Tab-separated table of C-alpha atoms in Angstrom:
chain	number	residue	atom	x	y	z
A	1	MET	CA	66.520	158.879	160.795
A	2	ILE	CA	65.765	155.483	159.285
A	3	ASN	CA	62.032	155.086	158.691
A	4	LEU	CA	60.970	152.124	160.819
A	5	ASP	CA	58.373	151.255	158.178
A	6	ASP	CA	61.229	150.530	155.765
A	7	LEU	CA	62.559	147.673	157.898
A	8	LYS	CA	61.993	144.176	156.537
A	9	TYR	CA	59.946	142.488	159.226
A	10	ASP	CA	59.511	138.757	158.851
A	11	ASN	CA	56.242	137.804	160.532
A	12	GLY	CA	56.536	141.177	162.218
A	13	LEU	CA	60.021	140.532	163.573
A	14	ILE	CA	63.622	141.525	162.912
A	15	GLN	CA	66.764	140.053	164.431
A	16	ALA	CA	68.355	142.010	167.253
A	17	ILE	CA	71.893	141.442	168.494
A	18	ALA	CA	73.234	142.999	171.691
A	19	GLN	CA	76.957	143.660	171.870
A	20	ASP	CA	78.829	144.999	174.898
A	21	ASN	CA	79.847	148.553	174.036
A	22	ASP	CA	83.091	148.266	175.994
A	23	THR	CA	84.343	144.700	175.580
A	24	LYS	CA	82.658	144.090	172.184
A	25	GLU	CA	81.455	140.710	173.468
A	26	VAL	CA	78.233	139.558	171.792
A	27	LEU	CA	75.868	139.052	174.713
A	28	MET	CA	72.643	137.837	173.168
A	29	SER	CA	70.567	137.474	170.054
A	30	ALA	CA	66.833	137.949	170.084
A	31	PHE	CA	63.958	139.435	168.095
A	32	MET	CA	62.222	142.787	168.004
A	33	ASN	CA	58.948	143.880	166.544
A	34	ARG	CA	58.424	147.491	165.534
A	35	GLU	CA	57.057	148.427	168.944
A	36	ALA	CA	60.100	146.955	170.729
A	37	LEU	CA	62.432	148.932	168.490
A	38	GLU	CA	60.424	152.129	169.020
A	39	LYS	CA	60.499	151.654	172.797
A	40	THR	CA	64.234	150.972	172.659
A	41	ILE	CA	64.856	154.178	170.709
A	42	GLU	CA	62.519	156.254	172.913
A	43	THR	CA	63.771	155.034	176.267
A	44	GLY	CA	67.398	154.114	175.576
A	45	ILE	CA	66.708	150.776	177.298
A	46	ALA	CA	66.647	147.576	175.234
A	47	HIS	CA	63.214	146.063	174.594
A	48	TYR	CA	62.653	142.862	172.634
A	49	TRP	CA	59.791	140.675	171.510
A	50	SER	CA	59.592	137.474	173.479
A	51	ARG	CA	58.583	134.724	171.082
A	52	SER	CA	58.129	132.224	173.905
A	53	ARG	CA	55.831	134.520	175.883
A	54	GLY	CA	54.327	136.283	172.861
A	55	LYS	CA	54.749	139.750	174.314
A	56	LEU	CA	56.894	142.853	174.528
A	57	TRP	CA	59.860	142.211	176.777
A	58	LYS	CA	61.749	144.943	178.587
A	59	LYS	CA	65.044	143.154	179.157
A	60	GLY	CA	65.914	143.094	182.850
A	61	GLU	CA	62.408	143.905	184.026
A	62	SER	CA	62.378	141.004	186.479
A	63	SER	CA	66.118	140.481	186.989
A	64	GLY	CA	67.187	144.128	187.056
A	65	HIS	CA	69.776	143.281	184.408
A	66	MET	CA	68.836	146.046	182.013
A	67	GLN	CA	70.669	147.120	178.907
A	68	THR	CA	71.431	150.789	178.314
A	69	VAL	CA	71.677	151.403	174.602
A	70	LYS	CA	74.581	153.539	173.383
A	71	ALA	CA	74.075	153.082	169.621
A	72	ILE	CA	71.887	151.177	167.183
A	73	TYR	CA	73.127	149.963	163.820
A	74	ILE	CA	71.037	148.529	161.038
A	75	ASP	CA	72.147	146.039	158.432
A	76	CYS	CA	72.231	146.295	154.649
A	77	ASP	CA	68.976	144.489	153.971
A	78	MET	CA	67.254	146.087	156.948
A	79	ASP	CA	66.168	142.927	158.688
A	80	ALA	CA	68.568	143.049	161.639
A	81	VAL	CA	69.707	145.575	164.207
A	82	LEU	CA	72.853	145.630	166.306
A	83	LEU	CA	72.630	147.287	169.711
A	84	MET	CA	75.770	148.566	171.397
A	85	ILE	CA	74.887	148.333	175.065
A	86	GLU	CA	76.007	148.646	178.633
A	87	GLN	CA	74.866	145.468	180.362
A	88	GLU	CA	73.845	145.534	183.993
A	89	GLY	CA	74.868	142.190	185.566
A	90	GLY	CA	74.547	139.386	183.041
A	91	ALA	CA	72.604	139.143	179.796
A	92	CYS	CA	71.795	135.456	180.164
A	93	HIS	CA	68.990	134.117	182.327
A	94	THR	CA	71.271	131.208	183.276
A	95	GLY	CA	73.623	133.607	185.079
A	96	TYR	CA	76.302	133.981	182.455
A	97	ARG	CA	77.501	137.335	181.216
A	98	SER	CA	76.720	136.257	177.632
A	99	CYS	CA	74.123	133.827	176.303
A	100	PHE	CA	76.904	132.414	174.094
A	101	TYR	CA	78.668	130.733	177.022
A	102	ARG	CA	79.271	127.370	175.308
A	103	ASN	CA	81.211	126.402	172.233
A	104	ILE	CA	79.974	123.892	169.687
A	105	GLU	CA	82.213	121.272	171.294
A	106	GLY	CA	80.005	121.650	174.389
A	107	ASP	CA	82.596	123.281	176.646
A	108	VAL	CA	81.485	126.116	178.892
A	109	ILE	CA	83.720	129.070	178.076
A	110	GLY	CA	81.588	131.891	179.519
A	111	LYS	CA	81.793	133.721	182.800
A	112	LYS	CA	79.061	133.235	185.384
A	113	VAL	CA	78.238	136.571	186.981
A	114	PHE	CA	75.122	135.841	189.030
A	115	ASP	CA	73.099	132.986	190.473
A	116	PRO	CA	69.720	132.774	188.711
A	117	GLU	CA	68.084	131.553	191.928
A	118	ASP	CA	68.933	134.863	193.548
A	119	VAL	CA	67.332	137.058	190.911
A	120	TYR	CA	64.324	135.217	189.459
B	1	MET	CA	80.114	117.952	170.956
B	2	ILE	CA	76.700	119.593	170.951
B	3	ASN	CA	74.165	117.339	169.218
B	4	LEU	CA	72.895	119.303	166.238
B	5	ASP	CA	69.512	117.630	166.660
B	6	ASP	CA	69.172	119.431	169.995
B	7	LEU	CA	69.213	122.879	168.386
B	8	LYS	CA	65.885	124.731	168.319
B	9	TYR	CA	65.256	125.259	164.638
B	10	ASP	CA	62.411	127.617	163.791
B	11	ASN	CA	61.040	126.594	160.411
B	12	GLY	CA	64.298	124.722	160.048
B	13	LEU	CA	66.464	127.775	160.774
B	14	ILE	CA	68.608	129.209	163.549
B	15	GLN	CA	70.138	132.667	163.745
B	16	ALA	CA	73.822	132.943	162.848
B	17	ILE	CA	75.991	135.927	163.711
B	18	ALA	CA	79.472	136.415	162.291
B	19	GLN	CA	81.958	138.373	164.387
B	20	ASP	CA	85.478	139.333	163.342
B	21	ASN	CA	87.818	137.198	165.436
B	22	ASP	CA	90.427	139.969	165.625
B	23	THR	CA	88.538	143.269	165.816
B	24	LYS	CA	85.372	141.813	167.419
B	25	GLU	CA	83.279	143.804	164.932
B	26	VAL	CA	79.922	142.157	164.193
B	27	LEU	CA	80.005	141.700	160.433
B	28	MET	CA	76.669	140.128	159.567
B	29	SER	CA	73.608	138.322	160.793
B	30	ALA	CA	71.980	135.585	158.782
B	31	PHE	CA	70.337	132.185	159.121
B	32	MET	CA	71.538	128.603	159.011
B	33	ASN	CA	69.721	125.357	158.595
B	34	ARG	CA	71.200	122.164	159.965
B	35	GLU	CA	72.999	121.410	156.709
B	36	ALA	CA	74.627	124.859	156.645
B	37	LEU	CA	75.872	124.387	160.191
B	38	GLU	CA	77.182	120.898	159.406
B	39	LYS	CA	79.022	122.187	156.325
B	40	THR	CA	80.462	125.043	158.367
B	41	ILE	CA	81.758	122.650	161.027
B	42	GLU	CA	83.103	120.158	158.467
B	43	THR	CA	84.857	122.655	156.217
B	44	GLY	CA	85.760	125.497	158.578
B	45	ILE	CA	84.226	127.894	156.041
B	46	ALA	CA	80.966	129.676	156.870
B	47	HIS	CA	77.845	128.417	155.113
B	48	TYR	CA	74.397	129.912	155.597
B	49	TRP	CA	70.867	129.382	154.379
B	50	SER	CA	69.809	132.063	151.929
B	51	ARG	CA	66.165	132.842	152.616
B	52	SER	CA	65.905	135.037	149.503
B	53	ARG	CA	67.301	132.356	147.203
B	54	GLY	CA	65.955	129.397	149.179
B	55	LYS	CA	69.221	127.480	149.105
B	56	LEU	CA	72.458	126.659	150.865
B	57	TRP	CA	74.848	129.585	150.584
B	58	LYS	CA	78.591	129.237	150.855
B	59	LYS	CA	79.473	132.788	151.834
B	60	GLY	CA	81.951	134.289	149.354
B	61	GLU	CA	81.318	131.694	146.671
B	62	SER	CA	80.811	134.370	143.990
B	63	SER	CA	82.701	137.284	145.564
B	64	GLY	CA	85.645	135.345	146.966
B	65	HIS	CA	84.968	136.994	150.324
B	66	MET	CA	84.925	133.814	152.336
B	67	GLN	CA	84.839	133.474	156.097
B	68	THR	CA	87.265	131.158	157.861
B	69	VAL	CA	85.712	129.985	161.102
B	70	LYS	CA	87.916	130.025	164.214
B	71	ALA	CA	85.256	129.151	166.800
B	72	ILE	CA	81.520	128.534	167.058
B	73	TYR	CA	79.500	129.417	170.137
B	74	ILE	CA	75.939	128.454	170.833
B	75	ASP	CA	73.449	130.374	172.939
B	76	CYS	CA	71.545	129.349	176.048
B	77	ASP	CA	68.297	128.407	174.341
B	78	MET	CA	70.091	126.828	171.391
B	79	ASP	CA	68.473	128.845	168.648
B	80	ALA	CA	71.450	131.011	167.688
B	81	VAL	CA	75.112	130.501	166.880
B	82	LEU	CA	77.962	132.986	166.975
B	83	LEU	CA	80.824	132.439	164.539
B	84	MET	CA	84.228	133.939	165.260
B	85	ILE	CA	85.667	134.394	161.801
B	86	GLU	CA	88.448	135.751	159.669
B	87	GLN	CA	86.763	137.720	156.895
B	88	GLU	CA	88.318	137.874	153.453
B	89	GLY	CA	87.562	141.336	151.993
B	90	GLY	CA	84.178	142.581	153.145
B	91	ALA	CA	81.187	140.738	154.582
B	92	CYS	CA	78.592	142.992	152.961
B	93	HIS	CA	77.481	142.662	149.353
B	94	THR	CA	77.340	146.475	149.191
B	95	GLY	CA	81.123	146.678	149.637
B	96	TYR	CA	81.282	147.512	153.315
B	97	ARG	CA	83.365	145.548	155.767
B	98	SER	CA	80.265	144.972	157.921
B	99	CYS	CA	76.599	144.756	156.948
B	100	PHE	CA	75.926	147.052	159.923
B	101	TYR	CA	77.383	150.103	158.189
B	102	ARG	CA	74.574	152.534	159.098
B	103	ASN	CA	73.246	153.762	162.394
B	104	ILE	CA	69.549	154.171	163.135
B	105	GLU	CA	69.921	157.902	162.465
B	106	GLY	CA	70.744	156.931	158.880
B	107	ASP	CA	74.405	157.969	158.904
B	108	VAL	CA	76.904	155.725	157.167
B	109	ILE	CA	79.521	154.835	159.769
B	110	GLY	CA	81.050	151.757	158.092
B	111	LYS	CA	84.174	151.336	156.039
B	112	LYS	CA	83.879	150.528	152.339
B	113	VAL	CA	86.490	147.941	151.416
B	114	PHE	CA	85.539	146.946	147.857
B	115	ASP	CA	83.466	148.053	144.902
B	116	PRO	CA	80.572	145.613	144.358
B	117	GLU	CA	80.758	146.209	140.587
B	118	ASP	CA	84.239	144.732	140.564
B	119	VAL	CA	83.326	141.490	142.300
B	120	TYR	CA	79.770	140.530	141.319
């Protein structure tokens, strides 16, 4: 087991990427502190650190769109983790399956899977 | 086109994830400043901001393992970009195809594609 003390936290945080375990689509990118990573490992459900709210964030707690974690990978310099997940509903609070639903040209290329007004 | 001034830079930086355009493997996670993103868009070759060296970093400049960018996606809250790339050689300076070559259990699950001593 990787020692969680060996991770390179920057202001207490590491990058966390969630990738769909089946389709390999990257669904979101967020941050974790050590507690969020511990909770994720313990429970098998993705937890992050919400920078905007300044607190631990169990993904899907209000929307029901939880992420079941199938594997966790860690990068070479130990400042990022990659979660292979099964996504309930959509990862994005705007209703899209992935948070990366636009290209840099500004076109919407993502798939809307729920109406945010129905779940928040 | 997304206005690059509208991105949410944190201390001047956004998260940048590189994903293999063919295999969909996530190869690395790094940071970009506005200049790195502009250079990436202009040249079609991935540029990042090296936090350790404190400077613009054209990926593969010393190793030759450059990344040709096929598409750029931007996330909902505009603080992360996802690059779909063609990776020359390996993305990781340790010689692995992906920087995420270990799982949280500490097992090496990645594929070594070059010997770092040969290229650096």
